[in-house]
C-alpha cells in the first residue's frame, strides 16, 4: 500500500473518521461501522492509493528444461499494479514481437508507472519497445492469477492484433494445446485455483509449539572403536570386564532449548541454522516423529489448532519429507511412483472420483487420457521428460540425485496435506532446481492455505525471497523468528551489517554458527549464541510469538503486502486485563473497509486475504521493521492511535500488515470434508490391498531378469536332481530306497534355500516401506498381504519347474492318477512359500543385512538339522524332540515319505526278510511302511494333513512375526547432523605477529579447528586493495621447484609442528633441530613441482546411452592455471563443467577428447600426470573401517613412494590433518564420523581433499567440493582449499552456483554455457567485480543489481538461470572477439609453447607406480586386515555363528552310541551337516562384504595407487587367520560335545585342518564368484546353484557307486574331499589287524578295538561305512592336497578375473 503522488501515510490519518473520495464512495459498504464481538469503533485510518515501489520490478521465472512448464514468474508482482493503472495504455501499442524480458525492464523504470510523467515517457517511447513491455505485463498478470484483469486491460484490441500481441516465446502457445497443456496455458496459479475450487477443502491448521526442550543422554565420548579383538575379549571376560572397568560418565546434550513458535496456514517458513543446531530435531518434533526413550527426553507441547500432535499424528494432516534419505522403490518408473502415491494419499483429485462438474472442467485432459493432477505435478516439478524412466538405486541404473529429490517432493505433493514439513528437500541441488521446487510449494500453499516449514542447506537470495517467515536456530536456541523482510534489519540493530556480496542465508547461518563477528560494525560488541537468544527473547518479536502461542483461542495470523485502499479503525477488545487494581480494556486496530477495484487476493504474494473486522497486530513500513502494536504497552485507544500515527508518520511507499483472525465457523460441507483428513488412510483395506498388489506385480515384472535367473536356477537343480537320482524310484533295494528318501530332503532343502537371494531385495525396499508407513500410505497388513499374494505364483512356478525335472527322471510314483505327483508338487510349493515367508521375517526384524543373513542361516540350520534326515528321530535327545515335531521341514519329509515310500512300495516284507534289514525287523508290514518304521518316520496316512497344517501354520507365524516387526519397529538410519559436544579449541596463529599481510578473506589459520576464521571486515576498501594485490597473478613470479610460495596462506612452524619435531629429535638425537630457527614447514615436507597447466580447444564427444548417437559435451574450451592460483569451472548442470575437469585430469574413460593439454609446455602421459596430480571426486568414497589418519597415511605411503622419507610422510599427514581441520577426528573411523560430529558432509569433503593432498600433488583437481554443504561448511572447505593453493599448488575446481564471497576466493573463472561452449575465462575480482564488469560491458545486457549473486546474474544472461530469459546473443563468439579473449589466446599459445615454465618443467618419469611392489602389497594387506579386524558384523558374526552352530550340533549329537546301524548313520551324518552349514555360512557371507568397498577401490585405481593384483590377494590372505579361529572353535565345541574326531590330539588337529582347508576353499569360491560377476546378486545365484549341486553330489545322499554321468563333478566337488577325509579321520579303525581278523563272524569281539554294529551281525563300523560311502582312508593326504590345490586355483582365478574382467576395469569418476 502506498500513496499516490508521493503522499505519506500520516497525511491520511485523522482522529475522526475520514470521508472517502468520490471514487471510493461508490464502493463503500454501508455497514462499515459494524465490528465483530464487543469491539467499539472510535476512529478510522483511511489508506488510499497504491504502492509506490522503491525499485524496478524484478522479473523472475522458472526453468524450462527437464520438461518443466513455464510457471509463475517469481518476481513477484507483489500487487504492484494499482487500481487506477490504465493497462490499456500498453495494449494500444501491442503487436507481434519477441522479447528479452530483462532487457525490456532495464530500459524503462517501472517504479513510477502510475505517474503522469511516466505515461508521457511511454507515449513517446518507440512502439516496438512498448509492445514488448505490454507483452511482459500481460504474461505477469496472467501467470500470477490476475487473468481477468489482464483481459480487461487488453479487451479493446482487435482479434487479429490480439493473436499477434499475445505472442509468447514458447512455441506451445502458438499451437493448439491439448490435455493438461490446455489446462495450464493460463498459468500455474489459475490451474491450482481451479483444482482448489473443485477438490475438498483442506483444514487450516495453526501449529503452535511451546516450551520445546529435547535432550539426548549419551556416554562420554571415548575414541575406542569396536574391533574383533576387544569384542572377543569382552565375550571371554563377560561380567568380570564390567566389574573391572569404570562406569562411563553420561553426558546430556540439549538439542533444543525452550523453543516457542508457530506456523500459520498459507505461510512459508524457512528454518535455518548450522549443522548440529537442532533443525532436524525441531522438524521431527513438529511432525510428531521425535524419538523418545530413556536416553532421549522431550518436554513441551505441539498443537495443531487445539489438538495435541500425538492425536494428529495418526491422521493425514502432516506430511514429513526427509531429503537426506530419498527412498523410492528402485523398480518403478517415476510416473508409476507418483500414480501409486496419488492412489494412497489423494482425497478428491483422482479421475475415477471426479463428479460430473469436475469431468466437465477437466474434459481437455480426460479426453487425452491424462490424470490432470498427476500431469500438473510432473510438469511443474520438471519430471515430465523422465516420467517413464526407472527410478533405480543410483544414477547408473536410474535417475540422478537431483531428479530423486524432486521425486520425493512430488510424491508428497500428490497427496492432500494441511502441513508439510521438509527436511532438506533440495539436498545437493543447484539453486535453479531449488527455486523451482520452493516456488511450486509456495503456490500450492497459497491456493490451498496449507503451511510449509522447510529446512535448506544453501539458500540463494531468490529462494530466500520466496519465504514469509524465518526461524534461525543456533545451538538449540531460537535466535530469530519473524518475517523474512525484517531479519536483516533485526540483526543490523544489534550491529551485524550484511555486506552486499553476502547472501542473506549465508549471513544468518554465519551468525548462528558463532562466526558473526566478521559482520560487526564499529562500536559493537560480539555476542555469544546464548546472548543472541536473550536479545531475541527481550524483543517484541518474541513477545508477539508468545502472545500467539499462549492465546486461549486459536488465532489465524497472516501477512498482507501492498494491500491498497483500506481503512483501519480502533476498537475495544472483549478481553481485558488488570493493572494496579484497575481493569483496562485493550485497544485493537481493526480493518474497517476494503475499497479496491482490483482483486489483489487473487495473486499469491500475501498469505491470506483481508476481510472487514480483521485485527491488525503489526505494521511494517519501508523505513524500518515490523512494529508489533498488539504487544505494545498502550493503555487505551488514544495511546494506540498515537502509536499507529507515529508508525505511519512520513512513511511513503508500501507497507505490510500482520493481521489476525479468529477461527471462522465451518459449514457442514467443510466439516464433512475435514473429517476425511482425520481418517488414518485414504483407501479402505481392500482398495489399499489391491493397489499394493498391482504395484507388487509391476515390481515383479521389472525384476524379470532375477525371476528368470531363479527359474533357470530351479530348472538346473531339478534336472540335476532328476539325473543324479535317475531311475532310483520303485526299486526294492535298501540303498536305492534310502536315496529316494534323500531326494525328499534334497528337494525340500533346495526350494527352501533358493529364497535366500531375496534377502537383499527386501532390505533394499525396507526404507521405502518405513517412509510410506509413516506417511499413512497403507496399512502394514495390506502391505504383507500384497506381498504374500504376489509370492504365491512365484513359489508355485519354482516348485513346478523343479518337479518337472526331478520327479519323472527319478521315476517316482505315478499312481493314483498322478495324485502322488501333485502331492509332491504341493509339498514343495508350501516349502518354497515357507522359505519366502522366512526371508520376509528375517529382513523385517534384523537391523542390517549381515544380521538378517545370520538369522536366516540359524533358522535354516535348525530346519535341516531337525528334518529327520541328518539325524534319525530315534537318536534325537529327549530335550530336542519338541523341535523335531515342530519342524516344518521334517513334516515335509514325512509327507514325502508317506506318499513315495509308504504308498508306492506295497510289496509284503515277508518276501524280503533275508534281503532287507527292516523287513527282518517288521516282517508283517509292507516294504515301504517297514522302511519308514525302521528309520523312525511316520506311517499313518492321516498325518499327511497334519503335516500340511503345520507347514501352513509356520507360514502364518512368519507372516505374523513380520507384521509385528514392521508395525512396531523401525531401524533408524544414522542422522548426518547429530549434535556434538563442543570443545574449546586452542587457537594457534600460523602467521608471524608482525606480518600484516592479508589475503582475500583476512584469514587466520586455526590449527586445531582446521579452518580459516574470517576476521572482522572493518575496512572494505583495504580488503579490496589487498585482494587486487594478492590476485594480480600477472605480476607474480614463477614458483621454483621445492619452494613454497610466500604469502599469508603459508604457515610457519606451528606449536604442533615444533612439538612434533621435538619428538623426532628425541628419537634421533644425531639430527640438529632448533625449534626457534624460524624454518618454514617446507623444510620438513617433500618438495612439490610447481606446474602451469594450459589447455587449448578442448572438446569431448560421447555416445548417448539410449540413442547411441554422438553428442558434443565440450566445444573449443581453452584456458590455463598457474602455480599458487585457483581456477573455477562454472556453469549450469548441462554445461559440461565436470566433463571438462575430467578431460584436464586425464580421467575420461569413454568418449573422444579433442584439443591439447600441456604441463609446463610439454605433453605428458596419463600415468606420469597422475603421479603429480590429485583428483578429489564429488563422490566421497572411502574405506569405512580405516581411521581418518590411516586413510591419509595409506594414500601418502602409496603415492609418495621412495621420494619421501618415512618421517616426511608422517609429518605431511599430520600437517594436512591440521590444515584441513581433521585433527580432532583423526582417530575416528571414517564410517563413524556421523556419530561424533554434526559436520558429517563437511568432514567427508575435507577427507576426500586431504587424501589427495597426502600425495603431495603439484596440481589439485576438485569436483564440486562444496556440494551438500551449508554456507559455513562450504566456506570452511574453501578456506582450506585456498590455503592449499597458497602452498604453490595449482587448483582447478568445478563449483556449482557459488556465492559472491566463495567465487572471490578464486583467481580466475571459466564459465561454460549449455552445450559446453566457453563464454568467459578471466579474473574474478573483488566481489566478482571484474567478472560482472565484463558482462555489463556487452551491449543489450541487463543491468546488474549489486544485491544479486554474480553467478546468478551471469547464468540468467546465458538463459540458464532462475529467471526465464532467452539468450539473444552468442556470448561464445563475443568472448572470442573480445579483448579479453584475444589476450587469453595469446597467453595460452605462449604457455603451450613452453613459455614461463621456469625451473619447474616436469621431466619424464617411470610410468609405473610410485611405491614399490613390496610397499603396495604390505599397505593393501594392512588395510584389508584392518577392514576385517574392525568389521565385527562380519568377522565376529561368523565366529558367533560358528559357536552357536557348534553348541547346537553338539547338543543334538551328544555322545550318540555306536551299537546300531541307525546310530552309526546318524553319527556319520554329523560330518555331512557340519560341512554343509559352515560351507554355506562362509560362502554366502563373504559375497556382500567384498562388494562393500568397491567404490573406494575404484577411486584408488583411478589414482594409480597400487597394482590391481594386490586387492584380491589381500582378501585371500587376510581371511586365513579368521577362518583358522572359526573352524578351530567350531570343531572344539561341536566335535568335543559329540565325541567325533576327538579320540586323540592328533585326530583333533587333523580333523580341524581338514575342515579349515574346506572352509578356505568355499570362501575363496565366494570371493571368486563376487569378482567374476558384475553384481553381488548374480554371485549369490551362482553360489546357490553350486552349493546345491555340491551338497547333493557329495556321495552321502547318493553313494559314489550310483553317480555315473556326474563322476567328473564328483571329483571336482570340495564337499566330497572334505567328507571323505573327515569321516575317515573320525571312524577309521584298522579292521585288518590280526586281532580283528581273528574275530568270529557274527559275534562280538572284545579283543578287537574297532566298534561293531550289534544289529547287523556285529559288522565293524568302519567296514560298514566304507562300503556304503566308498570311503578311502589312504586318500586323506590326497584330499588335503586337493583342497589346498582348489584354494590356490581359486585364488589365481580371483586375480585373473579382477585384473581382466571389464566390470572390474577402471570406470569414470
PDB file of C-alpha atoms in Angstrom, residues 1325-1516:
ATOM      1  CA  UNK A1325      37.916  -9.518  -8.946  1.00  0.00           C
ATOM      2  CA  UNK A1326      36.860  -8.385  -5.508  1.00  0.00           C
ATOM      3  CA  UNK A1327      33.215  -9.293  -5.058  1.00  0.00           C
ATOM      4  CA  UNK A1328      33.394 -10.650  -8.634  1.00  0.00           C
ATOM      5  CA  UNK A1329      33.744  -7.098  -9.919  1.00  0.00           C
ATOM      6  CA  UNK A1330      35.866  -7.952 -12.966  1.00  0.00           C
ATOM      7  CA  UNK A1331      33.562 -10.788 -13.958  1.00  0.00           C
ATOM      8  CA  UNK A1332      30.495  -8.575 -13.704  1.00  0.00           C
ATOM      9  CA  UNK A1333      32.245  -5.695 -15.470  1.00  0.00           C
ATOM     10  CA  UNK A1334      32.931  -7.885 -18.488  1.00  0.00           C
ATOM     11  CA  UNK A1335      29.309  -8.930 -18.969  1.00  0.00           C
ATOM     12  CA  UNK A1336      27.921  -5.498 -18.199  1.00  0.00           C
ATOM     13  CA  UNK A1337      30.112  -4.090 -20.964  1.00  0.00           C
ATOM     14  CA  UNK A1338      28.348  -6.269 -23.561  1.00  0.00           C
ATOM     15  CA  UNK A1339      25.631  -4.323 -25.395  1.00  0.00           C
ATOM     16  CA  UNK A1340      21.976  -5.166 -24.705  1.00  0.00           C
ATOM     17  CA  UNK A1341      22.856  -6.972 -21.486  1.00  0.00           C
ATOM     18  CA  UNK A1342      20.559  -6.307 -18.495  1.00  0.00           C
ATOM     19  CA  UNK A1343      21.691  -4.013 -15.743  1.00  0.00           C
ATOM     20  CA  UNK A1344      23.395  -5.643 -12.766  1.00  0.00           C
ATOM     21  CA  UNK A1345      21.921  -5.264  -9.296  1.00  0.00           C
ATOM     22  CA  UNK A1346      24.602  -5.150  -6.595  1.00  0.00           C
ATOM     23  CA  UNK A1347      22.441  -7.260  -4.337  1.00  0.00           C
ATOM     24  CA  UNK A1348      22.369 -10.025  -6.902  1.00  0.00           C
ATOM     25  CA  UNK A1349      24.640 -13.061  -6.904  1.00  0.00           C
ATOM     26  CA  UNK A1350      27.135 -12.536  -9.770  1.00  0.00           C
ATOM     27  CA  UNK A1351      26.845 -16.118 -10.990  1.00  0.00           C
ATOM     28  CA  UNK A1352      23.058 -15.913 -10.863  1.00  0.00           C
ATOM     29  CA  UNK A1353      23.268 -12.766 -12.938  1.00  0.00           C
ATOM     30  CA  UNK A1354      25.602 -14.357 -15.492  1.00  0.00           C
ATOM     31  CA  UNK A1355      23.582 -17.570 -15.783  1.00  0.00           C
ATOM     32  CA  UNK A1356      20.407 -15.559 -16.217  1.00  0.00           C
ATOM     33  CA  UNK A1357      22.024 -13.725 -19.099  1.00  0.00           C
ATOM     34  CA  UNK A1358      23.017 -17.027 -20.652  1.00  0.00           C
ATOM     35  CA  UNK A1359      19.484 -18.376 -20.342  1.00  0.00           C
ATOM     36  CA  UNK A1360      20.400 -20.967 -17.723  1.00  0.00           C
ATOM     37  CA  UNK A1361      19.399 -19.084 -14.607  1.00  0.00           C
ATOM     38  CA  UNK A1362      16.398 -18.742 -12.364  1.00  0.00           C
ATOM     39  CA  UNK A1363      14.771 -16.019 -14.405  1.00  0.00           C
ATOM     40  CA  UNK A1364      13.095 -17.116 -17.590  1.00  0.00           C
ATOM     41  CA  UNK A1365      15.126 -15.391 -20.234  1.00  0.00           C
ATOM     42  CA  UNK A1366      16.154 -16.356 -23.730  1.00  0.00           C
ATOM     43  CA  UNK A1367      19.782 -15.870 -24.655  1.00  0.00           C
ATOM     44  CA  UNK A1368      19.537 -13.477 -27.590  1.00  0.00           C
ATOM     45  CA  UNK A1369      23.271 -13.235 -28.252  1.00  0.00           C
ATOM     46  CA  UNK A1370      26.084 -15.649 -28.956  1.00  0.00           C
ATOM     47  CA  UNK A1371      28.222 -14.996 -25.915  1.00  0.00           C
ATOM     48  CA  UNK A1372      30.789 -17.560 -27.012  1.00  0.00           C
ATOM     49  CA  UNK A1373      31.590 -15.589 -30.143  1.00  0.00           C
ATOM     50  CA  UNK A1374      31.506 -12.337 -28.195  1.00  0.00           C
ATOM     51  CA  UNK A1375      34.158 -13.707 -25.833  1.00  0.00           C
ATOM     52  CA  UNK A1376      36.399 -14.898 -28.652  1.00  0.00           C
ATOM     53  CA  UNK A1377      36.195 -11.484 -30.325  1.00  0.00           C
ATOM     54  CA  UNK A1378      36.691  -9.517 -27.126  1.00  0.00           C
ATOM     55  CA  UNK A1379      39.948  -8.014 -25.975  1.00  0.00           C
ATOM     56  CA  UNK A1380      39.999 -10.407 -23.021  1.00  0.00           C
ATOM     57  CA  UNK A1381      39.551 -13.403 -25.292  1.00  0.00           C
ATOM     58  CA  UNK A1382      42.365 -12.351 -27.596  1.00  0.00           C
ATOM     59  CA  UNK A1383      44.658 -11.636 -24.654  1.00  0.00           C
ATOM     60  CA  UNK A1384      43.940 -15.070 -23.227  1.00  0.00           C
ATOM     61  CA  UNK A1385      44.543 -16.703 -26.566  1.00  0.00           C
ATOM     62  CA  UNK A1386      47.976 -15.122 -26.837  1.00  0.00           C
ATOM     63  CA  UNK A1387      48.844 -16.137 -23.291  1.00  0.00           C
ATOM     64  CA  UNK A1388      47.651 -19.708 -23.842  1.00  0.00           C
ATOM     65  CA  UNK A1389      49.690 -20.033 -27.033  1.00  0.00           C
ATOM     66  CA  UNK A1390      52.727 -18.791 -25.142  1.00  0.00           C
ATOM     67  CA  UNK A1391      52.242 -21.283 -22.302  1.00  0.00           C
ATOM     68  CA  UNK A1392      51.582 -24.178 -24.668  1.00  0.00           C
ATOM     69  CA  UNK A1393      54.861 -23.378 -26.379  1.00  0.00           C
ATOM     70  CA  UNK A1394      56.719 -23.707 -23.076  1.00  0.00           C
ATOM     71  CA  UNK A1395      56.881 -20.094 -22.070  1.00  0.00           C
ATOM     72  CA  UNK A1396      57.025 -19.121 -18.397  1.00  0.00           C
ATOM     73  CA  UNK A1397      57.824 -22.697 -17.374  1.00  0.00           C
ATOM     74  CA  UNK A1398      60.745 -21.679 -15.159  1.00  0.00           C
ATOM     75  CA  UNK A1399      62.712 -24.351 -13.372  1.00  0.00           C
ATOM     76  CA  UNK A1400      59.634 -26.408 -12.749  1.00  0.00           C
ATOM     77  CA  UNK A1401      59.477 -28.157 -16.105  1.00  0.00           C
ATOM     78  CA  UNK A1402      58.278 -31.673 -15.496  1.00  0.00           C
ATOM     79  CA  UNK A1403      60.659 -34.301 -16.783  1.00  0.00           C
ATOM     80  CA  UNK A1404      59.789 -37.779 -17.892  1.00  0.00           C
ATOM     81  CA  UNK A1405      59.377 -40.307 -15.115  1.00  0.00           C
ATOM     82  CA  UNK A1406      58.681 -44.012 -14.881  1.00  0.00           C
ATOM     83  CA  UNK A1407      55.229 -44.993 -15.983  1.00  0.00           C
ATOM     84  CA  UNK A1408      54.861 -47.471 -13.110  1.00  0.00           C
ATOM     85  CA  UNK A1409      53.528 -46.921  -9.603  1.00  0.00           C
ATOM     86  CA  UNK A1410      55.082 -44.510  -7.144  1.00  0.00           C
ATOM     87  CA  UNK A1411      55.590 -47.116  -4.435  1.00  0.00           C
ATOM     88  CA  UNK A1412      57.478 -50.385  -4.798  1.00  0.00           C
ATOM     89  CA  UNK A1413      55.528 -53.598  -5.187  1.00  0.00           C
ATOM     90  CA  UNK A1414      56.564 -54.687  -1.714  1.00  0.00           C
ATOM     91  CA  UNK A1415      55.194 -51.470  -0.248  1.00  0.00           C
ATOM     92  CA  UNK A1416      51.995 -51.855  -2.257  1.00  0.00           C
ATOM     93  CA  UNK A1417      51.483 -55.412  -1.090  1.00  0.00           C
ATOM     94  CA  UNK A1418      52.169 -54.516   2.541  1.00  0.00           C
ATOM     95  CA  UNK A1419      49.896 -51.452   2.601  1.00  0.00           C
ATOM     96  CA  UNK A1420      46.983 -53.092   0.792  1.00  0.00           C
ATOM     97  CA  UNK A1421      47.233 -56.167   3.002  1.00  0.00           C
ATOM     98  CA  UNK A1422      47.341 -53.984   6.120  1.00  0.00           C
ATOM     99  CA  UNK A1423      44.289 -52.062   5.004  1.00  0.00           C
ATOM    100  CA  UNK A1424      42.285 -55.208   4.242  1.00  0.00           C
ATOM    101  CA  UNK A1425      43.312 -56.693   7.566  1.00  0.00           C
ATOM    102  CA  UNK A1426      42.066 -53.565   9.321  1.00  0.00           C
ATOM    103  CA  UNK A1427      38.828 -53.832   7.379  1.00  0.00           C
ATOM    104  CA  UNK A1428      38.249 -57.356   8.628  1.00  0.00           C
ATOM    105  CA  UNK A1429      39.510 -56.723  12.146  1.00  0.00           C
ATOM    106  CA  UNK A1430      37.140 -53.800  12.648  1.00  0.00           C
ATOM    107  CA  UNK A1431      34.185 -55.148  10.713  1.00  0.00           C
ATOM    108  CA  UNK A1432      32.784 -57.023  13.677  1.00  0.00           C
ATOM    109  CA  UNK A1433      29.433 -57.607  11.988  1.00  0.00           C
ATOM    110  CA  UNK A1434      31.229 -59.847   9.531  1.00  0.00           C
ATOM    111  CA  UNK A1435      34.191 -61.381  11.345  1.00  0.00           C
ATOM    112  CA  UNK A1436      32.791 -61.683  14.841  1.00  0.00           C
ATOM    113  CA  UNK A1437      29.389 -62.519  13.406  1.00  0.00           C
ATOM    114  CA  UNK A1438      30.885 -65.570  11.703  1.00  0.00           C
ATOM    115  CA  UNK A1439      32.630 -66.565  14.928  1.00  0.00           C
ATOM    116  CA  UNK A1440      29.408 -66.193  16.912  1.00  0.00           C
ATOM    117  CA  UNK A1441      27.598 -68.216  14.261  1.00  0.00           C
ATOM    118  CA  UNK A1442      30.225 -70.954  14.487  1.00  0.00           C
ATOM    119  CA  UNK A1443      29.879 -71.041  18.278  1.00  0.00           C
ATOM    120  CA  UNK A1444      26.077 -71.206  18.067  1.00  0.00           C
ATOM    121  CA  UNK A1445      26.142 -73.947  15.433  1.00  0.00           C
ATOM    122  CA  UNK A1446      28.772 -75.849  17.378  1.00  0.00           C
ATOM    123  CA  UNK A1447      26.635 -75.789  20.509  1.00  0.00           C
ATOM    124  CA  UNK A1448      23.547 -76.772  18.542  1.00  0.00           C
ATOM    125  CA  UNK A1449      25.213 -79.682  16.755  1.00  0.00           C
ATOM    126  CA  UNK A1450      26.974 -80.806  19.885  1.00  0.00           C
ATOM    127  CA  UNK A1451      23.775 -80.818  21.921  1.00  0.00           C
ATOM    128  CA  UNK A1452      21.934 -82.813  19.249  1.00  0.00           C
ATOM    129  CA  UNK A1453      24.661 -85.378  18.522  1.00  0.00           C
ATOM    130  CA  UNK A1454      25.954 -85.567  22.073  1.00  0.00           C
ATOM    131  CA  UNK A1455      27.560 -88.975  22.624  1.00  0.00           C
ATOM    132  CA  UNK A1456      25.373 -90.999  20.250  1.00  0.00           C
ATOM    133  CA  UNK A1457      26.112 -94.711  20.746  1.00  0.00           C
ATOM    134  CA  UNK A1458      27.726 -96.849  18.050  1.00  0.00           C
ATOM    135  CA  UNK A1459      25.764-100.004  18.706  1.00  0.00           C
ATOM    136  CA  UNK A1460      23.191 -99.887  15.883  1.00  0.00           C
ATOM    137  CA  UNK A1461      23.360 -99.064  12.205  1.00  0.00           C
ATOM    138  CA  UNK A1462      20.868 -96.224  12.670  1.00  0.00           C
ATOM    139  CA  UNK A1463      23.040 -94.637  15.381  1.00  0.00           C
ATOM    140  CA  UNK A1464      26.116 -95.125  13.242  1.00  0.00           C
ATOM    141  CA  UNK A1465      24.416 -93.443  10.295  1.00  0.00           C
ATOM    142  CA  UNK A1466      23.263 -90.511  12.443  1.00  0.00           C
ATOM    143  CA  UNK A1467      26.744 -90.144  13.912  1.00  0.00           C
ATOM    144  CA  UNK A1468      28.383 -90.135  10.492  1.00  0.00           C
ATOM    145  CA  UNK A1469      25.870 -87.571   9.195  1.00  0.00           C
ATOM    146  CA  UNK A1470      27.210 -85.150  11.805  1.00  0.00           C
ATOM    147  CA  UNK A1471      30.129 -84.513   9.450  1.00  0.00           C
ATOM    148  CA  UNK A1472      27.789 -84.011   6.499  1.00  0.00           C
ATOM    149  CA  UNK A1473      25.643 -81.371   8.229  1.00  0.00           C
ATOM    150  CA  UNK A1474      28.721 -79.751   9.781  1.00  0.00           C
ATOM    151  CA  UNK A1475      30.413 -79.325   6.415  1.00  0.00           C
ATOM    152  CA  UNK A1476      27.133 -78.167   4.841  1.00  0.00           C
ATOM    153  CA  UNK A1477      26.432 -75.469   7.437  1.00  0.00           C
ATOM    154  CA  UNK A1478      29.916 -74.000   7.721  1.00  0.00           C
ATOM    155  CA  UNK A1479      30.316 -74.044   3.953  1.00  0.00           C
ATOM    156  CA  UNK A1480      27.017 -72.255   3.292  1.00  0.00           C
ATOM    157  CA  UNK A1481      27.660 -69.723   6.067  1.00  0.00           C
ATOM    158  CA  UNK A1482      31.122 -68.633   4.898  1.00  0.00           C
ATOM    159  CA  UNK A1483      30.452 -68.777   1.174  1.00  0.00           C
ATOM    160  CA  UNK A1484      27.335 -66.615   1.390  1.00  0.00           C
ATOM    161  CA  UNK A1485      28.653 -64.121   3.963  1.00  0.00           C
ATOM    162  CA  UNK A1486      31.745 -63.145   2.025  1.00  0.00           C
ATOM    163  CA  UNK A1487      29.800 -62.030  -1.068  1.00  0.00           C
ATOM    164  CA  UNK A1488      28.256 -58.778   0.278  1.00  0.00           C
ATOM    165  CA  UNK A1489      31.436 -57.852   2.156  1.00  0.00           C
ATOM    166  CA  UNK A1490      33.742 -57.954  -0.823  1.00  0.00           C
ATOM    167  CA  UNK A1491      31.497 -55.617  -2.771  1.00  0.00           C
ATOM    168  CA  UNK A1492      31.138 -53.106   0.061  1.00  0.00           C
ATOM    169  CA  UNK A1493      34.408 -51.254  -0.625  1.00  0.00           C
ATOM    170  CA  UNK A1494      34.411 -51.437  -4.404  1.00  0.00           C
ATOM    171  CA  UNK A1495      33.772 -47.698  -4.706  1.00  0.00           C
ATOM    172  CA  UNK A1496      36.859 -46.983  -2.622  1.00  0.00           C
ATOM    173  CA  UNK A1497      38.855 -49.412  -4.750  1.00  0.00           C
ATOM    174  CA  UNK A1498      37.715 -47.751  -7.976  1.00  0.00           C
ATOM    175  CA  UNK A1499      38.824 -44.364  -6.638  1.00  0.00           C
ATOM    176  CA  UNK A1500      42.206 -45.786  -5.688  1.00  0.00           C
ATOM    177  CA  UNK A1501      42.563 -47.448  -9.056  1.00  0.00           C
ATOM    178  CA  UNK A1502      41.806 -44.225 -10.891  1.00  0.00           C
ATOM    179  CA  UNK A1503      44.589 -42.631  -8.860  1.00  0.00           C
ATOM    180  CA  UNK A1504      47.003 -45.467  -9.808  1.00  0.00           C
ATOM    181  CA  UNK A1505      47.816 -46.097  -6.165  1.00  0.00           C
ATOM    182  CA  UNK A1506      48.636 -49.801  -6.464  1.00  0.00           C
ATOM    183  CA  UNK A1507      48.519 -52.708  -8.876  1.00  0.00           C
ATOM    184  CA  UNK A1508      45.056 -54.351  -9.026  1.00  0.00           C
ATOM    185  CA  UNK A1509      46.541 -57.779  -8.337  1.00  0.00           C
ATOM    186  CA  UNK A1510      47.094 -56.923  -4.680  1.00  0.00           C
ATOM    187  CA  UNK A1511      43.417 -56.290  -3.946  1.00  0.00           C
ATOM    188  CA  UNK A1512      42.122 -59.888  -4.329  1.00  0.00           C
ATOM    189  CA  UNK A1513      45.354 -61.325  -2.921  1.00  0.00           C
ATOM    190  CA  UNK A1514      44.979 -59.183   0.205  1.00  0.00           C
ATOM    191  CA  UNK A1515      41.473 -60.537   0.733  1.00  0.00           C
ATOM    192  CA  UNK A1516      42.619 -64.103   0.213  1.00  0.00           C
TER     193      UNK A1516
END
